[in-house]
mmCIF file of C-alpha atoms in Angstrom:
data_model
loop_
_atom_site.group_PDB
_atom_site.id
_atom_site.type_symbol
_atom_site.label_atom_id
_atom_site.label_comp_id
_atom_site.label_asym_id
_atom_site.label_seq_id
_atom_site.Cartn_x
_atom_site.Cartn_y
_atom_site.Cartn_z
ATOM 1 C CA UNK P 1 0.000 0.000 0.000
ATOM 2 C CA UNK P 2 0.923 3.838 -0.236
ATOM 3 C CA UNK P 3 -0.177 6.902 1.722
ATOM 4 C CA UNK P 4 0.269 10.593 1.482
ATOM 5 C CA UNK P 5 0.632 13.299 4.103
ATOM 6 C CA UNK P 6 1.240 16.178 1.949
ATOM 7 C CA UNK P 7 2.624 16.376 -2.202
ATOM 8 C CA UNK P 8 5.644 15.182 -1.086
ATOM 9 C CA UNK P 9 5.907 13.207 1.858
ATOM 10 C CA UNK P 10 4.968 9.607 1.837
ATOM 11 C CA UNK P 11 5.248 6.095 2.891
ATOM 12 C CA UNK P 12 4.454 2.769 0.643
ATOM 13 C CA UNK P 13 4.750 -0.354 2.827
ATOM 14 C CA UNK P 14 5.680 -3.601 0.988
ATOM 15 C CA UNK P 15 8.413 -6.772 1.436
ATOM 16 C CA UNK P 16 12.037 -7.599 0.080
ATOM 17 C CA UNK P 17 12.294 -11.336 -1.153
ATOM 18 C CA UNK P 18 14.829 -13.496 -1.924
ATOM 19 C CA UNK P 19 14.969 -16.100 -4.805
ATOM 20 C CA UNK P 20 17.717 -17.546 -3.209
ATOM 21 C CA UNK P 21 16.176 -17.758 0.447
ATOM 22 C CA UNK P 22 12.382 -18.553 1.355
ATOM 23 C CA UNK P 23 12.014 -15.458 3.383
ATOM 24 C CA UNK P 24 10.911 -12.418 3.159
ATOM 25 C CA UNK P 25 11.973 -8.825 5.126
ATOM 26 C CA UNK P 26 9.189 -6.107 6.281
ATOM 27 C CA UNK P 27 10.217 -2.950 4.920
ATOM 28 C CA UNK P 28 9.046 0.889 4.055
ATOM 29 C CA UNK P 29 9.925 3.186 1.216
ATOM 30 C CA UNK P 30 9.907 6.925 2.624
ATOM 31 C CA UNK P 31 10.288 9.724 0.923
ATOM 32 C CA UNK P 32 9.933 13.449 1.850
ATOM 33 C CA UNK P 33 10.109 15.055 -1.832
ATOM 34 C CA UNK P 34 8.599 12.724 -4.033
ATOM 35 C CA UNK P 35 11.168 11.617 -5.757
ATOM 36 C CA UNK P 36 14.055 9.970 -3.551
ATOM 37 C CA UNK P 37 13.100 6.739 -1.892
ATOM 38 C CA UNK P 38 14.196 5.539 1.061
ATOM 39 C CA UNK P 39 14.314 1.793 2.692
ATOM 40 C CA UNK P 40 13.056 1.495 6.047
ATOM 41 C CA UNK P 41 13.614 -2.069 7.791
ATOM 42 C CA UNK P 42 10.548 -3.144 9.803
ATOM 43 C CA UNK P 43 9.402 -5.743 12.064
ATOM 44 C CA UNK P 44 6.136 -6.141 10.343
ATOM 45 C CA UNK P 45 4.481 -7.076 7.267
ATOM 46 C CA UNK P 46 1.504 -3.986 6.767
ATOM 47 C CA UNK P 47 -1.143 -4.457 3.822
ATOM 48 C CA UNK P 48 -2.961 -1.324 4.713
ATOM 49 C CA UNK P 49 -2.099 2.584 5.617
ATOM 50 C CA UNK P 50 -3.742 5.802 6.195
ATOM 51 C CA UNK P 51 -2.350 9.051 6.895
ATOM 52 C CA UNK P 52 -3.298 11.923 8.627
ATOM 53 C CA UNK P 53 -2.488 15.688 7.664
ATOM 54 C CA UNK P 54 -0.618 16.054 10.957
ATOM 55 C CA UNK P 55 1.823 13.570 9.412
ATOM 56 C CA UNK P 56 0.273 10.702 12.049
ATOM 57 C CA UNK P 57 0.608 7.024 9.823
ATOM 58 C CA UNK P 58 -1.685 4.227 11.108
ATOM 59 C CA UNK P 59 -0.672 0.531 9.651
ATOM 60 C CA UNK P 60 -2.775 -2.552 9.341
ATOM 61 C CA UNK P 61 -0.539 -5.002 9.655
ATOM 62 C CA UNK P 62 -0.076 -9.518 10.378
ATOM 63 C CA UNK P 63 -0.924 -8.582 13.964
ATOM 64 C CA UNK P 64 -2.660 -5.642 14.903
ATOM 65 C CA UNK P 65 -3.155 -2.067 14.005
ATOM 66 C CA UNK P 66 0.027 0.175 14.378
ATOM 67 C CA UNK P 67 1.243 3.947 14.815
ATOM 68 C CA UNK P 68 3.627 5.907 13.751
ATOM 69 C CA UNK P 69 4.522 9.742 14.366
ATOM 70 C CA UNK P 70 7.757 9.736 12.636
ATOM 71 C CA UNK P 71 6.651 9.361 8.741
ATOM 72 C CA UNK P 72 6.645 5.514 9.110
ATOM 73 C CA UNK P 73 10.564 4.793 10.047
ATOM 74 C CA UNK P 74 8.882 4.069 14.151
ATOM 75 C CA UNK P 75 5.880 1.982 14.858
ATOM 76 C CA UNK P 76 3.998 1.165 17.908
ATOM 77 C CA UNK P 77 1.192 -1.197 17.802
ATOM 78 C CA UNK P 78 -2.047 0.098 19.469
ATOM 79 C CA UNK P 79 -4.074 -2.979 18.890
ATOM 80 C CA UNK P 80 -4.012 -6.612 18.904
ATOM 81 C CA UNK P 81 -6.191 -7.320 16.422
ATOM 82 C CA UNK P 82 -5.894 -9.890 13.436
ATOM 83 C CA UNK P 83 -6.831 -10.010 10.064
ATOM 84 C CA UNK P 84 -7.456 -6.212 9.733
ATOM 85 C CA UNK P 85 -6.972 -5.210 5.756
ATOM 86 C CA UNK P 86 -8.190 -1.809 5.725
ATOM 87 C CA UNK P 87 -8.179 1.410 7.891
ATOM 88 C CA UNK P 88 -10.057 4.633 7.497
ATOM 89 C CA UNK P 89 -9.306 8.077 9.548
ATOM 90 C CA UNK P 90 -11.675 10.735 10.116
ATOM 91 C CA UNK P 91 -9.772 12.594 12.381
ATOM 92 C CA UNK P 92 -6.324 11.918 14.707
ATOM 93 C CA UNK P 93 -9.241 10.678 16.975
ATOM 94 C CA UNK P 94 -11.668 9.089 15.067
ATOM 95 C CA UNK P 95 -11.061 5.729 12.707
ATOM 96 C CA UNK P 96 -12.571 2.759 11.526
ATOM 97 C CA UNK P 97 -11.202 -0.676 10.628
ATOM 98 C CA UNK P 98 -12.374 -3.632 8.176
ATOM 99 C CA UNK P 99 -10.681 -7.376 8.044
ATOM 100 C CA UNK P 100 -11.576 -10.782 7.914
ATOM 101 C CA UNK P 101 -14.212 -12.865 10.058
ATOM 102 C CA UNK P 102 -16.374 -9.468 9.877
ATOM 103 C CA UNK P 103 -14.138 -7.461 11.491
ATOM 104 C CA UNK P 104 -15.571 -4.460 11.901
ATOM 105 C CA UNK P 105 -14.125 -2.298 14.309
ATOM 106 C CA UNK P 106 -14.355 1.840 15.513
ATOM 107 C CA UNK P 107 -12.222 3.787 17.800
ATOM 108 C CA UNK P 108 -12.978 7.304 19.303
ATOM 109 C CA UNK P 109 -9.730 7.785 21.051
ATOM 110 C CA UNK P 110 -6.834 7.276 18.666
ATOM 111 C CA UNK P 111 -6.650 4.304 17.759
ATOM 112 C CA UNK P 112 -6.352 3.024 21.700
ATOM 113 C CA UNK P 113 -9.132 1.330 22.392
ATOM 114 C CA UNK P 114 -11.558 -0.382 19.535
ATOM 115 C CA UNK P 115 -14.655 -1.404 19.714
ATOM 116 C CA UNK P 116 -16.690 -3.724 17.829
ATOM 117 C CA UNK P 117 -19.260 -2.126 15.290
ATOM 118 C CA UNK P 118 -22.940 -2.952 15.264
ATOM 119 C CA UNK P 119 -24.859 -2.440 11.303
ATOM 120 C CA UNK P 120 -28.504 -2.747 11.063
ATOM 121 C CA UNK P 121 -29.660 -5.512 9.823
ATOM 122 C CA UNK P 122 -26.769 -7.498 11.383
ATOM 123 C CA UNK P 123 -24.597 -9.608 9.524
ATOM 124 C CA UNK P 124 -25.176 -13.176 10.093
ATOM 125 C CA UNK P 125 -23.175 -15.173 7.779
ATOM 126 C CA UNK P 126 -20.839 -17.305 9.170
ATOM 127 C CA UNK P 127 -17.589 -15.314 10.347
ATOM 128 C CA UNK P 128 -14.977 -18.156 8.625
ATOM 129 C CA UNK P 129 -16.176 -17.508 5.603
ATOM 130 C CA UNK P 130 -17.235 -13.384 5.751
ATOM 131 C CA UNK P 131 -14.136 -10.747 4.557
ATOM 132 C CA UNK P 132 -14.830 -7.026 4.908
ATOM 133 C CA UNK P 133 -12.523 -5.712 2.407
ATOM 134 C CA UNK P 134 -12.704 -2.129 1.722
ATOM 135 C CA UNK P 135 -13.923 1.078 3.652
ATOM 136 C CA UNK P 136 -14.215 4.397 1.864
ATOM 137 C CA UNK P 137 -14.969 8.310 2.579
ATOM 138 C CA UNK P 138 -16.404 10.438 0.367
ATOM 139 C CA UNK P 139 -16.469 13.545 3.484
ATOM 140 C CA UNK P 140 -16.632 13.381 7.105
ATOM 141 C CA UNK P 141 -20.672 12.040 6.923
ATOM 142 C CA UNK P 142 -20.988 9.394 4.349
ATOM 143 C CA UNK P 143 -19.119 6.466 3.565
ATOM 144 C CA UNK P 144 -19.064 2.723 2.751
ATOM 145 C CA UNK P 145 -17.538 -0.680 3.492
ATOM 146 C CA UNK P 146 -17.880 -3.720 0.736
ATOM 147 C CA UNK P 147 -17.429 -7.391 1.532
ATOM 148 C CA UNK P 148 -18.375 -10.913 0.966
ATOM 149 C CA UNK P 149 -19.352 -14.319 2.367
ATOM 150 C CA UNK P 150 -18.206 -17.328 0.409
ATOM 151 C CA UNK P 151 -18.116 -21.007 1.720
ATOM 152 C CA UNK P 152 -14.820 -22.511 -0.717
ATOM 153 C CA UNK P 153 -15.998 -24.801 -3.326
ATOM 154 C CA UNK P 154 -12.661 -26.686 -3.619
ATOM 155 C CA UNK P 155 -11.065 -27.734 -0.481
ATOM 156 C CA UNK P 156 -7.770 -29.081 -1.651
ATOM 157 C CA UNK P 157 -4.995 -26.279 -0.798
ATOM 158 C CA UNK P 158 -3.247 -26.319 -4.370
ATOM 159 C CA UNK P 159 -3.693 -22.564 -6.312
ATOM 160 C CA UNK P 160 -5.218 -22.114 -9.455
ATOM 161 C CA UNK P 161 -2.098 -21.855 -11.243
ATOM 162 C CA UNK P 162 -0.731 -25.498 -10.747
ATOM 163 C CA UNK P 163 -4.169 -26.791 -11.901
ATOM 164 C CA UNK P 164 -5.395 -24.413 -14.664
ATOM 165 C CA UNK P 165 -7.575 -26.746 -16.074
ATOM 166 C CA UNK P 166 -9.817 -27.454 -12.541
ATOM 167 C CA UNK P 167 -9.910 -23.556 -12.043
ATOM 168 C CA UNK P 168 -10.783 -23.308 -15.701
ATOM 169 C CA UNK P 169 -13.646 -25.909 -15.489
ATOM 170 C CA UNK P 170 -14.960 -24.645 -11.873
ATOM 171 C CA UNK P 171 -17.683 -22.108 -12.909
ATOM 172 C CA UNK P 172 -18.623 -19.174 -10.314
ATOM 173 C CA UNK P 173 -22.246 -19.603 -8.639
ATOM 174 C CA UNK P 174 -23.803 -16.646 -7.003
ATOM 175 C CA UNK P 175 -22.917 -15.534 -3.337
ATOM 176 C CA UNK P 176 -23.384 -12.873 -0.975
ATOM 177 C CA UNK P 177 -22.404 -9.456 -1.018
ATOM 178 C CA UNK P 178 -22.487 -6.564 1.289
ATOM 179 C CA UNK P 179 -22.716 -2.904 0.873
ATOM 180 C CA UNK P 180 -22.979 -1.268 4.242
ATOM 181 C CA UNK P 181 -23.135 2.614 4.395
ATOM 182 C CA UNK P 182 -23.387 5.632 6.428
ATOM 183 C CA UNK P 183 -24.373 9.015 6.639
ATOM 184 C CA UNK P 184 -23.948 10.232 10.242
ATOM 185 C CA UNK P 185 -20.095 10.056 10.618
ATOM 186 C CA UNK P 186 -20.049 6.224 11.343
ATOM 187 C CA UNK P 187 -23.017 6.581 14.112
ATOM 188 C CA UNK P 188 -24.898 4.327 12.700
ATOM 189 C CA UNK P 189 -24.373 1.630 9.653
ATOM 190 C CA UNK P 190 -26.895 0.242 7.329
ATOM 191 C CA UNK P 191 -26.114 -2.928 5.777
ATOM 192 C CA UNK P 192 -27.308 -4.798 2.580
ATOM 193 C CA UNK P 193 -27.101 -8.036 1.301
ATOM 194 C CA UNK P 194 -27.214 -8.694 -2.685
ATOM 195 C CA UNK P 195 -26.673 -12.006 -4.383
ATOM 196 C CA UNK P 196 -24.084 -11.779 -7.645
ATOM 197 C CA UNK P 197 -21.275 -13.341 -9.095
ATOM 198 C CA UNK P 198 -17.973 -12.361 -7.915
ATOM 199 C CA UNK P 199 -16.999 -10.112 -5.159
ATOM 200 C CA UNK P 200 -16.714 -6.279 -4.957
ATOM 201 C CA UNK P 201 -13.119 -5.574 -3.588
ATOM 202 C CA UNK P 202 -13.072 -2.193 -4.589
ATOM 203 C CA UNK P 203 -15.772 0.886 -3.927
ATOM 204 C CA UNK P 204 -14.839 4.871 -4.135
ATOM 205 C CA UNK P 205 -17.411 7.758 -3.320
ATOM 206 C CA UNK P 206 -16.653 11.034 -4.056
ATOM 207 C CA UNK P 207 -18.381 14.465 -2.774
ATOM 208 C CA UNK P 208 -20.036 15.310 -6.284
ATOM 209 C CA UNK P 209 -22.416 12.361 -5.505
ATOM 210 C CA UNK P 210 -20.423 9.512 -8.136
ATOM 211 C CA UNK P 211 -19.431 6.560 -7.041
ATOM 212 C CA UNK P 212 -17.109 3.485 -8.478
ATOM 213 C CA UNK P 213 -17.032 0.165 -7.645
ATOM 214 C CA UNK P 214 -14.838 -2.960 -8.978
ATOM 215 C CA UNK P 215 -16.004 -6.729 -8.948
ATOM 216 C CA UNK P 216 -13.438 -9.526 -8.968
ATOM 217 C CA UNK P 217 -14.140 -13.299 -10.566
ATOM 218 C CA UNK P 218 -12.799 -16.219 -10.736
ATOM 219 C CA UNK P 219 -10.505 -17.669 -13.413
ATOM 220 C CA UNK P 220 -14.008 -19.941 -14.782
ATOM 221 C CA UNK P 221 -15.558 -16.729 -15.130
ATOM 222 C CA UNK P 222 -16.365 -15.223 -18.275
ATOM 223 C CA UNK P 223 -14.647 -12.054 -17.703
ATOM 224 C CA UNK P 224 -11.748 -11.301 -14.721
ATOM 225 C CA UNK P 225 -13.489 -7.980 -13.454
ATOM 226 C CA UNK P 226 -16.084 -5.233 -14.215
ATOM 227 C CA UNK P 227 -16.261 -1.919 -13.059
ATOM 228 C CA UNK P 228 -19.873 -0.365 -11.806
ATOM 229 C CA UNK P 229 -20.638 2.996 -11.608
ATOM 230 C CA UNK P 230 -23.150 4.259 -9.023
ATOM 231 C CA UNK P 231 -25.378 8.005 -7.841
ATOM 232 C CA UNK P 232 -25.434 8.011 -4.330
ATOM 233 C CA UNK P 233 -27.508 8.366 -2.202
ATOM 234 C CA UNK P 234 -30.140 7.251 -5.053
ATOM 235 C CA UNK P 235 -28.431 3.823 -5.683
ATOM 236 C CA UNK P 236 -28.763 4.156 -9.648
ATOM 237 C CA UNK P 237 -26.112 1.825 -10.851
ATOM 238 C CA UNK P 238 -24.474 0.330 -14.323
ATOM 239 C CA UNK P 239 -22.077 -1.493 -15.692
ATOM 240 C CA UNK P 240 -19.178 0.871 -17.228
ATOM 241 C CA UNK P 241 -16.157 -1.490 -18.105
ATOM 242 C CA UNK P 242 -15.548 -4.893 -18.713
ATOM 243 C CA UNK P 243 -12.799 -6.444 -20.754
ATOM 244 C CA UNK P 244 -11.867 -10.433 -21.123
ATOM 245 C CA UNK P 245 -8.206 -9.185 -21.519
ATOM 246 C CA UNK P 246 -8.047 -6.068 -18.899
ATOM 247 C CA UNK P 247 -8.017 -7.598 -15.334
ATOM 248 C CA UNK P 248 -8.766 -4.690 -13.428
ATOM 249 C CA UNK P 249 -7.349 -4.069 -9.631
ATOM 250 C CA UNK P 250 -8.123 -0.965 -8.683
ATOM 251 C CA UNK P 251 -9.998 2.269 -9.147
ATOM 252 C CA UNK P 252 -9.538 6.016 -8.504
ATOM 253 C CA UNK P 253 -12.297 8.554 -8.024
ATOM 254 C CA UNK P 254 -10.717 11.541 -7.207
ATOM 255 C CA UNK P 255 -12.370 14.791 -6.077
ATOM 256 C CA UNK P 256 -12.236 16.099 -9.496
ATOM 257 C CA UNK P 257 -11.054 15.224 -13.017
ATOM 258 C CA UNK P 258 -11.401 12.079 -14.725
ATOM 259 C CA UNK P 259 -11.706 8.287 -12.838
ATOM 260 C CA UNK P 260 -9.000 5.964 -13.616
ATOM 261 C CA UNK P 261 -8.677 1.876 -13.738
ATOM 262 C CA UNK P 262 -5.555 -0.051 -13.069
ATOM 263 C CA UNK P 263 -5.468 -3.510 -15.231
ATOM 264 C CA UNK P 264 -3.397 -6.165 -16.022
ATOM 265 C CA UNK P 265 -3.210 -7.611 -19.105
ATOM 266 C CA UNK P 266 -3.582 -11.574 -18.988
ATOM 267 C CA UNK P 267 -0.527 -13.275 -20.556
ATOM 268 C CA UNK P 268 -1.826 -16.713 -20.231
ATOM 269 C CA UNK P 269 -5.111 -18.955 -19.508
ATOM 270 C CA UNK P 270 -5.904 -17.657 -15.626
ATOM 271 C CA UNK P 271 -6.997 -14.314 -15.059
ATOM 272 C CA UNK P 272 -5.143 -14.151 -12.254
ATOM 273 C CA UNK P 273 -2.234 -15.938 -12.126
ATOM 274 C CA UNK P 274 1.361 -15.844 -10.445
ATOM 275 C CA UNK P 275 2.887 -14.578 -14.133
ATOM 276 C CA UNK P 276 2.877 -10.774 -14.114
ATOM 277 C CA UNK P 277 1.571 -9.054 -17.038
ATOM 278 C CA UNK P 278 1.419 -5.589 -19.075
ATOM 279 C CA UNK P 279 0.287 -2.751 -16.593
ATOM 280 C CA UNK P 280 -2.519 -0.855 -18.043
ATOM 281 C CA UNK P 281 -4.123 2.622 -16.962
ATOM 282 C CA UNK P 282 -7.398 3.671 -18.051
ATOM 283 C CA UNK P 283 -9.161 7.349 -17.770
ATOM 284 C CA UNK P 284 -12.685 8.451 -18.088
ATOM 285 C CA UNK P 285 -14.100 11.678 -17.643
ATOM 286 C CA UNK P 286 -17.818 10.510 -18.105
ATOM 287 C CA UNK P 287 -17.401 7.143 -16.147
ATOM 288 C CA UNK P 288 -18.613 5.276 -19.794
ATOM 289 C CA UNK P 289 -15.734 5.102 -22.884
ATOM 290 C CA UNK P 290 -12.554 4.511 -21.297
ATOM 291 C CA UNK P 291 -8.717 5.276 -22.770
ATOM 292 C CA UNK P 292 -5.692 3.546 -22.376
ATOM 293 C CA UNK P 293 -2.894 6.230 -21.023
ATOM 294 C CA UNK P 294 0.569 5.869 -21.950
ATOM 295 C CA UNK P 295 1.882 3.917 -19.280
ATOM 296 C CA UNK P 296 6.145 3.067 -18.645
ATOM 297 C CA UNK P 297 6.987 0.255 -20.632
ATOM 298 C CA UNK P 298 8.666 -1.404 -17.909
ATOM 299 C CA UNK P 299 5.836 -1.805 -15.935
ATOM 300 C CA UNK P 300 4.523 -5.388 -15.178
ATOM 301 C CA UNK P 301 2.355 -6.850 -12.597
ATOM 302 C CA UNK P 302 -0.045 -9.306 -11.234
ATOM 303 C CA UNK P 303 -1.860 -6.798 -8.718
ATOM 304 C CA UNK P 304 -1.545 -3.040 -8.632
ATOM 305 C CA UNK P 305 -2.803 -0.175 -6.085
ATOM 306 C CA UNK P 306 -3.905 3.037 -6.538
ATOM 307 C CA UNK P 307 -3.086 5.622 -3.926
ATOM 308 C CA UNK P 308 -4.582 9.388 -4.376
ATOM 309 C CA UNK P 309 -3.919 12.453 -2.836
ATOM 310 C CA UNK P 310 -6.116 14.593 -4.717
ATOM 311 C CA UNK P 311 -6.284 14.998 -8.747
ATOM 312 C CA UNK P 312 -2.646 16.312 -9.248
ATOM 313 C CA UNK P 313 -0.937 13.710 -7.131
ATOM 314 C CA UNK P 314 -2.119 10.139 -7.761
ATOM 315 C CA UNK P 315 0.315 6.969 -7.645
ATOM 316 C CA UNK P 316 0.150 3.596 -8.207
ATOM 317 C CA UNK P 317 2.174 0.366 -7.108
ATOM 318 C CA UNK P 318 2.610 -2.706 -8.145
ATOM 319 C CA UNK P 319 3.328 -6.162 -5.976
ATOM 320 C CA UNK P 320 6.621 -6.203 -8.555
ATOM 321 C CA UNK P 321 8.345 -3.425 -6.465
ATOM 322 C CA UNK P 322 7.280 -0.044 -9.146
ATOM 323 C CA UNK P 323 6.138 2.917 -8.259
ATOM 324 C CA UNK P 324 4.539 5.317 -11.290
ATOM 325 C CA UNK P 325 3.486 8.594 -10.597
ATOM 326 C CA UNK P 326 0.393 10.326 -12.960
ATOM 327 C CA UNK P 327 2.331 12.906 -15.139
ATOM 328 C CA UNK P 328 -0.057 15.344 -16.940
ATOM 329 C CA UNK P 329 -0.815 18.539 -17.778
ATOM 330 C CA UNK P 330 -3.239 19.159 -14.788
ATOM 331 C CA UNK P 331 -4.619 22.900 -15.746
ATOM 332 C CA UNK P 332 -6.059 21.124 -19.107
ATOM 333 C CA UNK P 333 -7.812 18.099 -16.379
ATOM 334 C CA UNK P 334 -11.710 17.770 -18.430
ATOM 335 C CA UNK P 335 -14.046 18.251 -16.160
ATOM 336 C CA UNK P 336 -16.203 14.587 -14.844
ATOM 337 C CA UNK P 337 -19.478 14.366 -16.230
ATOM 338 C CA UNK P 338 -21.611 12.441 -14.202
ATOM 339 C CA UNK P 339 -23.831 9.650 -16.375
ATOM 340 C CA UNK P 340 -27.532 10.579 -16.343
ATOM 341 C CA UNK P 341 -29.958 8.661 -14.656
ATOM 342 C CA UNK P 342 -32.012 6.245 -16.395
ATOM 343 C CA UNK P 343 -35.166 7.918 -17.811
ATOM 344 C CA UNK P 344 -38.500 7.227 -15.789
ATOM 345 C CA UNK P 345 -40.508 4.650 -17.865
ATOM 346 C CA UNK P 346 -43.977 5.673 -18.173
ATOM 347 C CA UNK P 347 -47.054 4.306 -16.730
ATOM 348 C CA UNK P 348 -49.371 2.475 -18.272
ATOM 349 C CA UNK P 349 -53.025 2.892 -17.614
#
């Protein structure tokens, strides 16, 4: 992952591995201009972080949610919870935490003490089996969390990739989904359960009322991913991207200025697969006809990750150890154009 404190300053958390040696070493890149990285050793491995403006860092990492106060190089852990894979901040005080066996968690004093979070209905599926994966902003009222609750079809522990063929035959049923929201600061949660294919691991609101959201599949799917765009609060949604050869990762929504997909590009039979492929970047200003950007042709990946500042400073990383920075001509940014709402179909008598 990557966060920003200011333009400059900011902190991407990933490992150093070995081909020679089965082991891998916790580390941070830091940088304080932009431009020169630094490598920070660390004791933990930390999928998730969040900064504040004050230049406070919170990490979700292997064991619990940490702290730093010294731009990631010094962290303290401030609770011992597992399985956490995303934090949200509203303040240095207030903050929010999604993981695995519905982990849903809230603090009100700094990350000190945590609390479980209640939604309305509550969720009942079965914890083993239920992931909270993403939690989102669009201001300090309303915001979302997406997850998913999926009993494994396939016990056996090899991957896809040493048995293309099974994952290739294995079609995907239909499964639960959640969508739980807010609109009181995190006072109270709302949550929804919908039936589909696949699970939505990605969902950005922004304050202009769009939203974005990004469905994974399977490899025995038809497609790897499609992107949904969605008015909130009315709910209107629609499909807005889906390629068989653009496996998409991650979306942007900024605050202005177009949206923007990060894809692989496929080089074999799985979707997803351990083989990293072409990096692709796609823009829309209309959230409808997407174009490829001209992306560094050394860029490769099997997973990539947005992170966004605001519309003039958005990054992305890749699990292959890059780090691209958006480069263009920011007083020309076209201005988003929000897709109409169906038309009202009229009554018949």
């Amino acid at each position: 992952d990557i966060a920003f404190v200011d333009a400059n300053r900011s902190v991407a958390s990933g490992v150093l591995s070995s081909r020679k040696r089965d082991k891998v070493k916790p580390v941070n890149l830091v940088t304080a201009d932009g431009k020169t990285w630094t490598v920070v050793e660390t004791k933990k491995v930390c999928q998730d972080l969040f900064a504040l403006p004050e230049g406070i860092l919170y990490g979700a990492c292997e064991d619990g949610i940490y702290r730093s106060d010294e731009m990631g190089k010094d962290w303290k852990r401030q609770a011992k919870l597992s399985g956490i894979l995303q934090i949200w901040f509203l303040s240095e005080q207030r903050g929010f935490a999604v993981g695995e066996e519905r982990s849903f968690y809230e603090t009100s004093d700094g990350g000190k003490k945590w609390a479980p979070v209640e939604t309305t209905p509550r969720l009942t599926t079965s914890k083993d089996y239920t992931i909270l994966k993403h939690i989102d902003f669009a201001n300090a009222s309303n915001g979302l969390v997406t997850g998913w609750s999926r009993v494994p079809k396939n016990r056996e522990f090899l991957p896809d990739w040493m048995m293309p063929e099974r994952a290739m035959r294995q079609r995907d049923t239909p499964h639960v989904n959640f969508i739980i929201d807010t609109r009181d600061g995190g006072a109270t949660w709302r949550a929804q359960e919908v039936s589909m294919f696949g699970e939505i691991v990605a969902a950005k609101i922004s304050g202009d009322g769009a939203g974005l959201g990004l469905v994974n599949f399977s490899n025995g799917f038809e497609y790897p991913a499609e992107v949904f765009s969605f008015g909130w609060p009315s709910g209107e949604t629609a499909r807005v991207f889906r390629e068989k050869h653009r496996a998409v990762t991650d979306i942007a929504l900024p605050a202005r200025g177009p949206a923007y997909l990060l894809a692989v590009e496929p080089g074999g039979q799985l979707f997803w697969s351990p083989i990293p492929g072409r990096l692709k970047v796609l823009e829309s200003a209309d959230l409808r006809t997407w174009t490829e950007m001209d992306v560094d042709y050394r860029a490769s990946a099997t997973r990539a990750t947005f992170g966004v500042l605001d519309a003039a400073n958005i990054w992305a990383i890749t699990d292959t150890g890059l780090i691209l920075k958006l480069n263009r001509d920011f007083a020309a940014l076209p201005e988003r154009r929000l897709p109409k709402p169906p038309a009202a179909k009229p009554s018949v008598p």
